[in-house]
Coordinates of C-alpha atoms and ligand atoms in Angstrom, one line a residue:
M261 CA 53.6 60.0 263.7
D262 CA 51.1 58.3 261.3
E263 CA 51.2 60.6 258.3
S264 CA 48.2 58.9 256.7
D265 CA 45.9 59.8 259.6
I266 CA 44.4 63.2 259.0
T267 CA 44.2 64.0 262.7
T268 CA 48.0 64.0 262.8
T269 CA 48.3 66.6 260.0
K270 CA 49.2 70.2 260.6
A271 CA 46.0 71.3 259.0
W272 CA 43.9 69.3 261.5
Q273 CA 46.0 70.4 264.5
D274 CA 45.7 74.0 263.4
L275 CA 42.0 73.6 263.2
Q276 CA 41.9 72.1 266.7
D277 CA 43.9 75.1 268.0
H278 CA 41.6 77.4 266.1
H279 CA 38.6 75.8 267.6
Q280 CA 39.9 76.5 271.1
A281 CA 40.3 80.1 270.1
M282 CA 36.8 80.3 268.5
R283 CA 34.9 78.4 271.2
D284 CA 33.4 81.5 272.8
T285 CA 33.1 83.6 269.7
S286 CA 29.6 84.7 269.2
M287 CA 27.8 85.2 265.9
R288 CA 26.9 88.7 267.0
S289 CA 30.6 89.5 267.4
L290 CA 31.5 88.1 264.0
F291 CA 29.0 90.4 262.4
E292 CA 30.2 93.4 264.5
A293 CA 33.8 92.8 263.5
D294 CA 33.0 92.8 259.8
D295 CA 30.2 94.9 258.4
Q296 CA 30.7 93.4 255.0
R297 CA 30.2 89.8 256.3
A298 CA 26.7 89.3 255.0
G299 CA 27.8 90.1 251.5
S300 CA 31.3 88.6 251.5
W301 CA 30.0 85.3 252.9
S302 CA 27.3 85.0 250.3
H303 CA 28.1 82.9 247.2
Q304 CA 26.6 81.9 244.0
A305 CA 26.7 78.4 242.6
V306 CA 25.0 78.2 239.2
D307 CA 21.5 79.6 240.1
L308 CA 21.7 79.1 243.8
R309 CA 22.5 81.8 246.3
I310 CA 24.3 80.4 249.3
D311 CA 24.6 82.4 252.4
L312 CA 27.3 81.1 254.7
S313 CA 27.5 84.2 256.9
K314 CA 25.6 82.6 259.8
H315 CA 28.4 80.1 260.5
L316 CA 30.7 80.0 263.5
A317 CA 33.7 80.7 261.3
D318 CA 35.9 83.6 260.3
N319 CA 38.3 84.0 257.3
H320 CA 41.0 82.1 259.2
T321 CA 38.6 79.2 259.6
L322 CA 38.1 79.0 255.9
E323 CA 41.9 79.2 255.2
L324 CA 42.5 76.3 257.6
L325 CA 39.6 74.3 256.2
T326 CA 40.7 74.8 252.6
A327 CA 44.2 73.8 253.6
L328 CA 42.8 70.6 255.1
A329 CA 40.9 69.9 251.8
R330 CA 44.1 70.5 249.7
Q331 CA 46.2 68.4 251.9
S332 CA 43.6 65.6 251.9
G333 CA 43.7 65.4 248.1
V334 CA 40.1 66.1 247.5
E335 CA 40.7 67.7 244.1
Q336 CA 42.6 64.6 242.9
L337 CA 39.9 62.3 244.1
R338 CA 37.3 64.4 242.4
D339 CA 39.2 64.4 239.1
D340 CA 39.6 60.6 239.5
M341 CA 35.8 60.3 239.9
F342 CA 35.0 62.4 236.8
N343 CA 37.7 60.5 234.9
G344 CA 36.3 57.0 235.5
V345 CA 39.0 55.8 237.9
R346 CA 37.7 52.9 240.1
I347 CA 37.6 55.0 243.3
N348 CA 35.0 52.6 244.8
T349 CA 37.9 50.3 245.8
T350 CA 36.0 47.8 247.9
E351 CA 33.7 47.0 245.0
N352 CA 36.3 47.7 242.4
R353 CA 34.0 50.1 240.5
A354 CA 34.2 53.5 238.9
V355 CA 31.8 56.1 240.3
L356 CA 30.3 57.9 237.4
H357 CA 26.8 59.2 238.2
T358 CA 28.1 62.4 236.7
A359 CA 28.2 60.7 233.3
L360 CA 24.5 60.1 233.5
R361 CA 23.9 63.8 233.2
N362 CA 26.9 64.8 231.1
V363 CA 25.1 67.0 228.6
S364 CA 28.4 68.5 227.4
G365 CA 29.0 66.1 224.6
R366 CA 32.4 65.2 226.1
P367 CA 33.3 61.5 226.2
V368 CA 33.6 59.8 229.6
M369 CA 36.0 56.9 229.6
V370 CA 36.0 53.8 231.7
D371 CA 38.8 51.3 231.0
G372 CA 39.4 52.9 227.6
T373 CA 35.7 52.8 226.5
D374 CA 33.5 55.9 226.2
V375 CA 30.3 55.2 228.2
M376 CA 28.4 58.1 226.7
P377 CA 26.9 56.3 223.7
D378 CA 25.3 53.8 226.1
V379 CA 24.0 56.5 228.4
L380 CA 22.4 58.3 225.5
R381 CA 21.0 55.2 224.0
V382 CA 19.2 54.3 227.3
L383 CA 17.9 57.9 227.7
D384 CA 16.4 57.6 224.2
H385 CA 14.8 54.3 225.0
M386 CA 13.4 55.8 228.2
A387 CA 12.1 58.8 226.3
E388 CA 10.4 56.7 223.6
F389 CA 8.8 54.5 226.3
S390 CA 7.7 57.4 228.5
D391 CA 6.2 59.2 225.5
S392 CA 4.2 56.0 224.7
V393 CA 2.8 55.8 228.2
R394 CA 2.0 59.5 228.4
N395 CA 0.2 59.7 225.1
G396 CA -1.7 56.5 225.6
S397 CA -0.2 54.5 222.8
W398 CA 1.2 52.0 225.3
T399 CA -1.8 50.2 226.6
G400 CA -2.6 47.4 229.1
A401 CA -3.6 43.9 228.1
T402 CA -7.2 44.9 227.5
G403 CA -6.3 47.9 225.3
K404 CA -7.0 50.5 228.1
R405 CA -4.5 53.3 228.5
I406 CA -2.3 53.3 231.6
R407 CA -3.6 55.6 234.4
T408 CA -1.2 54.6 237.2
V409 CA 2.4 53.7 237.2
I410 CA 3.8 51.9 240.2
N411 CA 7.5 51.9 240.8
I412 CA 8.6 48.8 242.8
G413 CA 12.1 49.3 244.2
I414 CA 13.8 50.1 247.5
G415 CA 16.6 52.2 248.8
G416 CA 18.4 53.8 245.9
S417 CA 15.9 52.3 243.5
D418 CA 13.0 54.1 245.2
L419 CA 14.0 57.2 247.2
G420 CA 15.3 59.2 244.2
P421 CA 12.2 58.9 242.1
V422 CA 10.0 59.4 245.2
M423 CA 11.9 62.6 246.2
A424 CA 12.0 64.0 242.6
Y425 CA 8.4 63.1 241.8
E426 CA 7.2 64.8 244.9
A427 CA 9.4 67.8 244.1
L428 CA 8.3 68.1 240.5
R429 CA 4.6 67.1 240.9
D430 CA 3.7 70.4 239.5
F431 CA 5.4 69.4 236.2
S432 CA 3.7 66.1 236.0
Q433 CA 0.9 64.9 233.7
R434 CA -2.0 65.0 236.0
D435 CA -4.1 62.3 234.4
L436 CA -1.3 59.8 235.1
A437 CA -0.5 59.0 238.7
L438 CA 2.8 57.7 240.0
R439 CA 2.9 55.5 243.2
F440 CA 5.7 53.8 244.9
V441 CA 6.0 50.4 246.7
S442 CA 9.2 49.7 248.5
N443 CA 8.5 48.1 251.9
I444 CA 8.2 44.3 252.2
D445 CA 5.3 45.1 254.5
A446 CA 2.3 44.2 252.4
T447 CA 0.4 47.2 253.7
Q448 CA 2.2 49.4 251.2
F449 CA 1.2 47.2 248.2
V450 CA -2.3 46.8 249.4
E451 CA -2.8 50.5 249.9
A452 CA -1.1 51.5 246.7
T453 CA -3.4 49.2 244.6
R454 CA -6.7 49.1 246.5
D455 CA -8.5 51.7 244.3
L456 CA -6.8 50.7 241.0
D457 CA -7.9 48.9 238.0
P458 CA -5.2 46.3 237.0
A459 CA -6.0 46.9 233.4
E460 CA -4.9 50.5 233.7
T461 CA -1.8 49.9 235.9
L462 CA 1.8 49.6 234.8
F463 CA 4.6 48.3 237.1
I464 CA 8.2 49.3 236.8
I465 CA 10.4 46.8 238.7
S466 CA 13.5 48.8 239.6
S467 CA 16.3 46.8 240.9
K468 CA 20.0 47.1 240.0
T469 CA 20.6 43.5 241.0
F470 CA 17.1 42.1 240.5
T471 CA 17.7 40.0 243.6
T472 CA 16.6 42.3 246.4
D473 CA 14.2 40.4 248.6
E474 CA 11.8 43.3 249.2
T475 CA 11.6 44.2 245.6
M476 CA 11.3 40.7 244.3
T477 CA 8.6 39.8 246.9
N478 CA 6.6 42.9 245.9
A479 CA 7.1 42.2 242.2
T480 CA 5.8 38.7 242.6
T481 CA 2.7 40.0 244.5
A482 CA 2.2 42.5 241.7
R483 CA 2.5 39.9 239.0
D484 CA -0.1 37.8 240.8
W485 CA -2.4 40.8 241.1
I486 CA -2.2 41.5 237.4
T487 CA -2.4 37.9 236.2
T488 CA -5.3 37.0 238.5
A489 CA -7.3 39.9 237.1
L490 CA -6.1 39.8 233.5
G491 CA -4.7 36.3 232.7
Q492 CA -1.2 34.9 232.4
D493 CA -0.3 36.7 229.2
A494 CA -0.9 40.2 230.7
T495 CA 2.6 40.4 232.2
A496 CA 4.1 41.7 229.0
N497 CA 1.9 44.8 228.9
H498 CA 2.0 45.6 232.6
F499 CA 5.6 45.1 233.6
V500 CA 8.9 46.7 232.5
A501 CA 12.2 46.5 234.4
V502 CA 15.1 48.7 235.2
S503 CA 18.1 46.7 236.0
T504 CA 21.7 45.6 235.3
N505 CA 20.6 41.9 235.4
A506 CA 19.1 40.9 232.1
Q507 CA 18.9 37.2 232.9
A508 CA 16.9 37.7 236.1
V509 CA 14.6 40.1 234.3
A510 CA 13.9 37.5 231.6
E511 CA 13.4 34.8 234.2
F512 CA 10.8 36.9 235.9
G513 CA 8.9 37.0 232.6
I514 CA 9.6 40.6 231.5
D515 CA 10.7 40.9 227.9
T516 CA 14.2 42.3 227.9
A517 CA 13.2 44.6 225.1
N518 CA 11.3 46.4 227.9
M519 CA 14.3 46.4 230.2
F520 CA 16.1 49.7 230.8
E521 CA 19.7 49.1 231.7
F522 CA 22.3 50.8 233.8
W523 CA 25.7 49.9 234.8
D524 CA 27.8 48.9 237.8
W525 CA 29.4 52.3 238.0
V526 CA 26.1 53.8 239.1
G527 CA 25.6 53.5 242.8
G528 CA 22.0 53.0 244.0
R529 CA 21.8 56.2 245.9
Y530 CA 23.3 58.1 243.0
S531 CA 21.0 56.6 240.4
L532 CA 18.2 59.1 240.0
C533 CA 19.6 60.3 236.6
S534 CA 19.9 56.7 235.3
A535 CA 17.0 54.5 234.1
I536 CA 16.0 54.3 237.8
G537 CA 14.4 57.7 236.9
L538 CA 12.1 56.1 234.4
S539 CA 9.0 56.5 236.5
L540 CA 9.9 60.2 237.0
M541 CA 10.4 60.7 233.3
I542 CA 6.9 59.2 232.7
A543 CA 5.5 61.6 235.2
I544 CA 7.2 64.8 234.0
G545 CA 8.1 64.0 230.4
K546 CA 11.4 63.7 228.7
D547 CA 12.0 67.5 228.2
N548 CA 11.6 68.2 231.9
F549 CA 13.8 65.2 232.7
H550 CA 16.5 66.5 230.4
D551 CA 16.2 69.9 232.1
M552 CA 16.8 68.2 235.4
L553 CA 19.9 66.5 234.0
A554 CA 21.1 69.9 232.7
G555 CA 20.8 71.3 236.2
F556 CA 22.7 68.4 237.7
H557 CA 25.4 68.9 235.1
A558 CA 25.7 72.6 235.7
M559 CA 26.5 71.9 239.4
D560 CA 28.8 69.1 238.4
E561 CA 30.8 71.6 236.3
H562 CA 30.9 74.0 239.2
F563 CA 32.2 71.3 241.5
R564 CA 34.7 70.0 238.8
T565 CA 36.2 73.4 238.0
A566 CA 35.9 75.9 240.9
P567 CA 38.8 76.4 243.2
I568 CA 38.2 75.1 246.7
E569 CA 37.8 78.7 248.0
Q570 CA 34.8 79.2 245.7
N571 CA 33.6 75.7 245.4
I572 CA 30.3 75.6 247.2
P573 CA 29.9 71.9 247.6
M574 CA 33.4 71.7 249.0
L575 CA 32.8 74.7 251.3
L576 CA 29.6 73.1 252.6
G577 CA 31.5 69.8 253.2
L578 CA 34.2 71.6 255.0
L579 CA 31.9 73.5 257.3
G580 CA 30.2 70.1 258.1
I581 CA 33.7 68.8 259.1
W582 CA 34.4 71.9 261.1
Y583 CA 31.3 71.3 263.2
G584 CA 31.4 67.5 263.4
N585 CA 35.1 67.0 264.1
F586 CA 35.9 70.2 266.0
W587 CA 32.7 71.3 267.7
D588 CA 31.6 67.7 268.2
T589 CA 28.1 68.1 266.6
R590 CA 26.4 64.8 265.7
S591 CA 23.6 65.6 263.4
E592 CA 22.6 68.0 260.6
A593 CA 19.1 69.1 259.7
I594 CA 17.9 69.8 256.2
L595 CA 14.9 72.1 256.3
P596 CA 13.3 72.9 253.0
Y597 CA 10.8 75.8 253.1
E598 CA 9.0 74.2 250.1
Q599 CA 6.3 71.6 250.6
Y600 CA 7.2 69.9 247.3
L601 CA 10.7 69.1 248.8
S602 CA 9.1 67.1 251.6
R603 CA 11.1 64.0 250.8
F604 CA 14.4 65.9 250.1
P605 CA 15.7 65.4 253.7
A606 CA 14.9 61.6 253.6
Y607 CA 16.6 61.3 250.2
F608 CA 19.8 62.8 251.6
Q609 CA 19.4 60.9 254.8
Q610 CA 20.2 57.9 252.7
G611 CA 22.6 59.8 250.4
N612 CA 24.7 61.0 253.3
M613 CA 24.4 58.3 255.9
E614 CA 24.9 55.3 253.6
S615 CA 27.8 57.1 251.9
N616 CA 29.6 58.4 254.9
G617 CA 28.5 56.2 257.8
K618 CA 31.8 54.4 257.8
R619 CA 34.5 53.6 260.3
V620 CA 37.3 52.2 258.2
T621 CA 39.6 54.3 255.9
R622 CA 40.2 53.6 252.3
D623 CA 43.4 51.9 253.2
G624 CA 41.8 49.7 255.8
R625 CA 42.5 51.3 259.2
Y626 CA 39.9 52.1 261.8
V627 CA 39.2 55.9 261.8
S628 CA 40.2 57.8 264.9
Y629 CA 37.7 60.6 264.3
Q630 CA 34.0 61.1 263.8
T631 CA 32.7 60.6 260.3
G632 CA 29.2 61.0 258.8
P633 CA 26.5 62.8 260.9
V634 CA 22.9 61.8 261.4
I635 CA 20.8 63.6 258.7
W636 CA 17.2 64.5 259.3
G637 CA 14.6 67.1 258.5
E638 CA 11.1 68.1 257.6
P639 CA 9.7 70.9 255.5
G640 CA 9.1 74.3 257.2
T641 CA 7.1 75.7 258.8
N642 CA 5.8 72.4 260.2
G643 CA 9.1 71.7 262.0
Q644 CA 8.8 75.1 263.8
H645 CA 5.9 73.8 265.8
A646 CA 7.6 70.5 266.5
F647 CA 11.3 70.0 266.9
Y648 CA 12.8 73.5 266.5
Q649 CA 12.5 73.8 270.2
L650 CA 15.6 71.6 270.5
L651 CA 17.4 73.5 267.7
H652 CA 16.9 76.8 269.6
Q653 CA 17.3 75.8 273.3
G654 CA 18.5 72.2 273.4
T655 CA 21.9 71.2 274.7
D656 CA 23.1 70.0 271.2
I657 CA 24.1 72.2 268.4
V658 CA 22.6 71.1 265.2
P659 CA 23.9 72.8 262.0
V660 CA 20.9 73.5 259.8
D661 CA 20.4 74.0 256.1
F662 CA 17.5 76.2 255.1
I663 CA 16.3 75.9 251.5
G664 CA 13.9 78.4 250.0
F665 CA 12.7 79.8 246.7
V666 CA 12.2 83.4 245.5
H667 CA 9.2 82.5 243.4
P668 CA 6.6 80.0 244.6
R669 CA 5.1 77.3 242.5
H670 CA 1.7 78.6 243.6
Q671 CA 1.2 82.3 244.1
V672 CA -1.8 82.2 246.5
G673 CA -2.4 85.3 248.6
E674 CA 0.4 86.0 251.1
H675 CA 1.4 82.3 251.7
H676 CA 4.8 82.5 250.1
D677 CA 6.0 85.7 251.6
K678 CA 4.9 84.5 255.0
L679 CA 6.7 81.2 254.4
M680 CA 9.9 82.9 253.5
A681 CA 9.6 85.4 256.3
N682 CA 9.5 82.4 258.7
M683 CA 12.6 80.9 257.1
F684 CA 14.7 84.1 257.4
A685 CA 13.4 84.6 260.9
Q686 CA 14.5 81.2 262.0
S687 CA 18.0 81.5 260.8
A688 CA 18.3 84.9 262.6
A689 CA 16.9 83.4 265.8
L690 CA 19.3 80.5 265.7
A691 CA 22.3 82.7 265.0
F692 CA 21.7 85.7 267.3
G693 CA 19.4 84.3 270.0
K694 CA 18.1 86.4 272.8
T695 CA 20.4 87.5 275.6
P696 CA 19.6 87.2 279.3
E697 CA 19.1 90.9 279.4
E698 CA 16.7 90.9 276.5
A699 CA 14.9 87.9 277.9
L700 CA 14.4 89.7 281.3
A701 CA 13.1 92.9 279.7
D702 CA 10.7 90.8 277.6
T703 CA 9.6 88.8 280.6
K704 CA 8.9 91.9 282.7
A705 CA 7.1 93.6 279.8
L706 CA 4.8 90.6 279.7
G707 CA 4.2 90.8 283.4
L708 CA 5.7 87.3 284.0
P709 CA 7.7 86.5 287.1
A710 CA 11.4 87.3 286.7
D711 CA 12.5 83.7 287.2
V712 CA 10.8 82.8 283.9
A713 CA 13.3 84.9 282.1
R714 CA 16.0 82.2 281.9
H715 CA 13.5 79.9 280.1
R716 CA 13.0 82.7 277.6
E717 CA 16.7 83.1 276.7
F718 CA 18.0 81.9 273.4
P719 CA 21.7 81.1 273.4
G720 CA 22.1 81.8 269.7
N721 CA 25.4 80.9 267.9
R722 CA 23.6 78.1 266.2
P723 CA 24.9 77.8 262.7
S724 CA 22.9 77.6 259.5
T725 CA 23.4 77.8 255.7
T726 CA 20.6 79.4 253.7
I727 CA 20.2 78.3 250.1
L728 CA 18.0 80.5 248.0
A729 CA 17.0 79.4 244.6
P730 CA 15.0 81.3 242.0
E731 CA 12.2 78.8 241.6
L732 CA 11.7 75.1 242.1
T733 CA 12.1 73.6 238.6
P734 CA 13.6 70.4 237.2
N735 CA 16.8 72.3 236.6
T736 CA 17.1 73.8 240.1
L737 CA 16.2 70.5 241.6
G738 CA 19.1 69.0 239.7
Q739 CA 21.4 71.7 240.9
L740 CA 20.4 71.3 244.5
T741 CA 20.7 67.5 244.4
A742 CA 24.2 67.6 242.8
L743 CA 25.2 70.2 245.4
Y744 CA 24.5 67.8 248.2
E745 CA 26.0 64.8 246.4
H746 CA 29.3 66.7 246.0
K747 CA 29.2 67.9 249.6
I748 CA 29.0 64.3 250.7
F749 CA 31.9 63.4 248.3
T750 CA 34.1 66.1 249.7
Q751 CA 33.6 64.9 253.3
G752 CA 34.2 61.3 252.4
A753 CA 37.4 62.3 250.6
I754 CA 38.7 64.2 253.6
W755 CA 37.7 61.5 256.1
N756 CA 39.5 59.1 253.7
I757 CA 36.6 56.7 253.6
N758 CA 34.9 55.0 250.7
S759 CA 31.6 56.9 250.2
F760 CA 30.4 54.5 247.5
D761 CA 30.1 51.1 249.1
Q762 CA 27.5 50.1 251.7
W763 CA 28.6 46.9 253.4
G764 CA 26.8 47.9 256.5
V765 CA 23.5 46.7 255.1
E766 CA 24.7 43.1 254.6
L767 CA 24.7 41.6 258.0
G768 CA 21.0 42.4 258.6
K769 CA 20.1 41.0 255.2
S770 CA 21.8 37.6 255.8
L771 CA 20.4 37.3 259.4
A772 CA 16.9 38.1 258.0
K773 CA 17.4 35.1 255.6
Q774 CA 18.5 32.8 258.4
T775 CA 15.7 34.0 260.7
Y776 CA 13.1 33.4 258.0
A777 CA 14.4 29.9 257.4
A778 CA 14.3 29.2 261.1
M779 CA 10.7 30.5 261.2
K780 CA 9.6 28.3 258.4
D781 CA 11.4 25.3 259.9
R782 CA 10.0 26.2 263.4
D783 CA 13.5 25.7 264.7
V784 CA 14.4 28.6 267.0
T785 CA 17.7 26.9 268.0
A786 CA 19.0 27.7 264.5
L787 CA 19.3 31.3 265.7
G788 CA 22.6 32.3 267.1
D789 CA 21.5 34.2 270.2
A790 CA 19.1 33.6 273.1
S791 CA 17.3 36.9 272.8
S792 CA 16.4 36.4 269.1
A793 CA 15.5 32.8 269.7
Q794 CA 13.1 33.9 272.5
L795 CA 11.5 36.6 270.3
L796 CA 11.0 34.1 267.5
S797 CA 9.5 31.5 269.8
T798 CA 7.1 34.0 271.4
Y799 CA 6.0 35.1 267.9
L800 CA 5.4 31.5 266.8
E801 CA 3.6 30.7 270.1
L802 CA 1.3 33.7 269.9
Q803 CA 0.5 32.9 266.2
D804 CA -0.4 29.4 267.2
E805 CA -2.6 30.5 270.0
A806 CA -4.5 32.7 267.6
R807 CA -5.2 29.8 265.2
Ligands
LIG221 C1 22.2 52.4 247.5 C2 22.2 51.1 248.0 C3 20.8 50.5 248.2 C4 20.2 49.9 247.0 C5 19.0 49.0 247.4 C6 18.3 48.4 246.2 O1 23.2 53.0 247.2 O2 23.0 50.3 247.2 O3 19.9 51.4 248.8 O4 19.8 50.9 246.1 O5 19.4 48.0 248.3 O6 19.1 47.6 245.5 P1 18.7 47.0 244.1 O7 18.5 48.2 243.2 O8 19.8 46.1 243.6 O9 17.4 46.3 244.3

């Protein structure tokens, strides 16, 4: 027996047996068996109320899942992360995004050095700079104040600021717009700049490595756009950088005094609280940014200190494992009932899929079990008129997270109460469904033929978590984001994979380089496979015909 494979452990096998026993359990029967269930399966993590009652799980499920977590050493790995151990073993790096929002005053050591003085120094630098853009004392080359800030970055250097800017737009300085350019497709740059005055535009080039092709291509186009309009010397006033690579920043022509640094222990998809958040800080101001950090930190503390049984990120991670590994579900949906969170699912699509889309264990074996799920989602209620059909009546079970707020950002008529009524109703419909008898009665009452009844059945037993927060603020956004980060951590720890590398993006990158070189040389034989060679040759021929 291979002791290091989680599927051979007692906890795993107990869960397999337990799944067999639970397969036909209905959500209705779980509630009938325990009239306290709604209350006892509701938890509080900082300001978030988390309802876990609509899960296909009973107390024994939780005992077995927490045993699995203990046995997998999740707590030790968590402590190692917080303590600066190099748990990203394939890149030999510590994983310390929690230090970026460590508002406790505690030191955080990496290799015997406290990283907090550097973290605080960069936050001060960001605050000073963002104040100067917000109050107009930082001007463009012609002396005009900055009206639009464009963050150029991709992946982890884009999605965090995009998500959080959308989420916190209501806290932003409205005479200062923030836009984002990430795609190497020029359309995004052209559309982002077409109505702008270069003299009033500031670019933040956000790239940890400062070598990413998309970002450097967009940055070069932006520099041309500025210098064509304002002259060669304008770069200094219109460009700042966020990076770990001072040399490349200087070579690009940005004064390193206007470079905001971060460190190799900040993973791209975990970098929102680092200088990568500079564009966000400019939009919402330093106080709101600090409030967001405080929210992150409060959830970090919950994750760091709560026992597994009450540790909400861990419980969410465990329930995900319960479905993925024992019920064979393949995807999870994140459904925020808050328009401002429209990019939250996309943010955690990267957060989760890049972290846990892995097939090799930390000790280098192929996994024998399913790891990260596909993550997707859209804000409610739009999804209800689109893909919820499959959630309710499709053949796949998709565990769902509903995220809603007690107080709306905009109290307009009955909008918010109607929105939330929809969210509560959807979780009930998924969980409890509509039985064949109920569907038949319904069908008859409507005067429809009886054979339509089956189409009107809802199987129910479709699990969901409901997260209810008081109000969308920088602080609660920080809490929510950290909650999901630590859920992902928990799952990676149990699956025994490295959640902090992303080698899966490399092959495509190097093939793109080769393909581009072949395109420029017009040498399709340089490509390694017949299909790609044919595609390239067709592309070149059609371009030639059009000339
Ligand atoms: C995230 C990934 C990836 C990264 C981008 C941008 O965890 O590492 O999405 O953020 O590839 O990289 P640079 O910041 O180096 O340009």
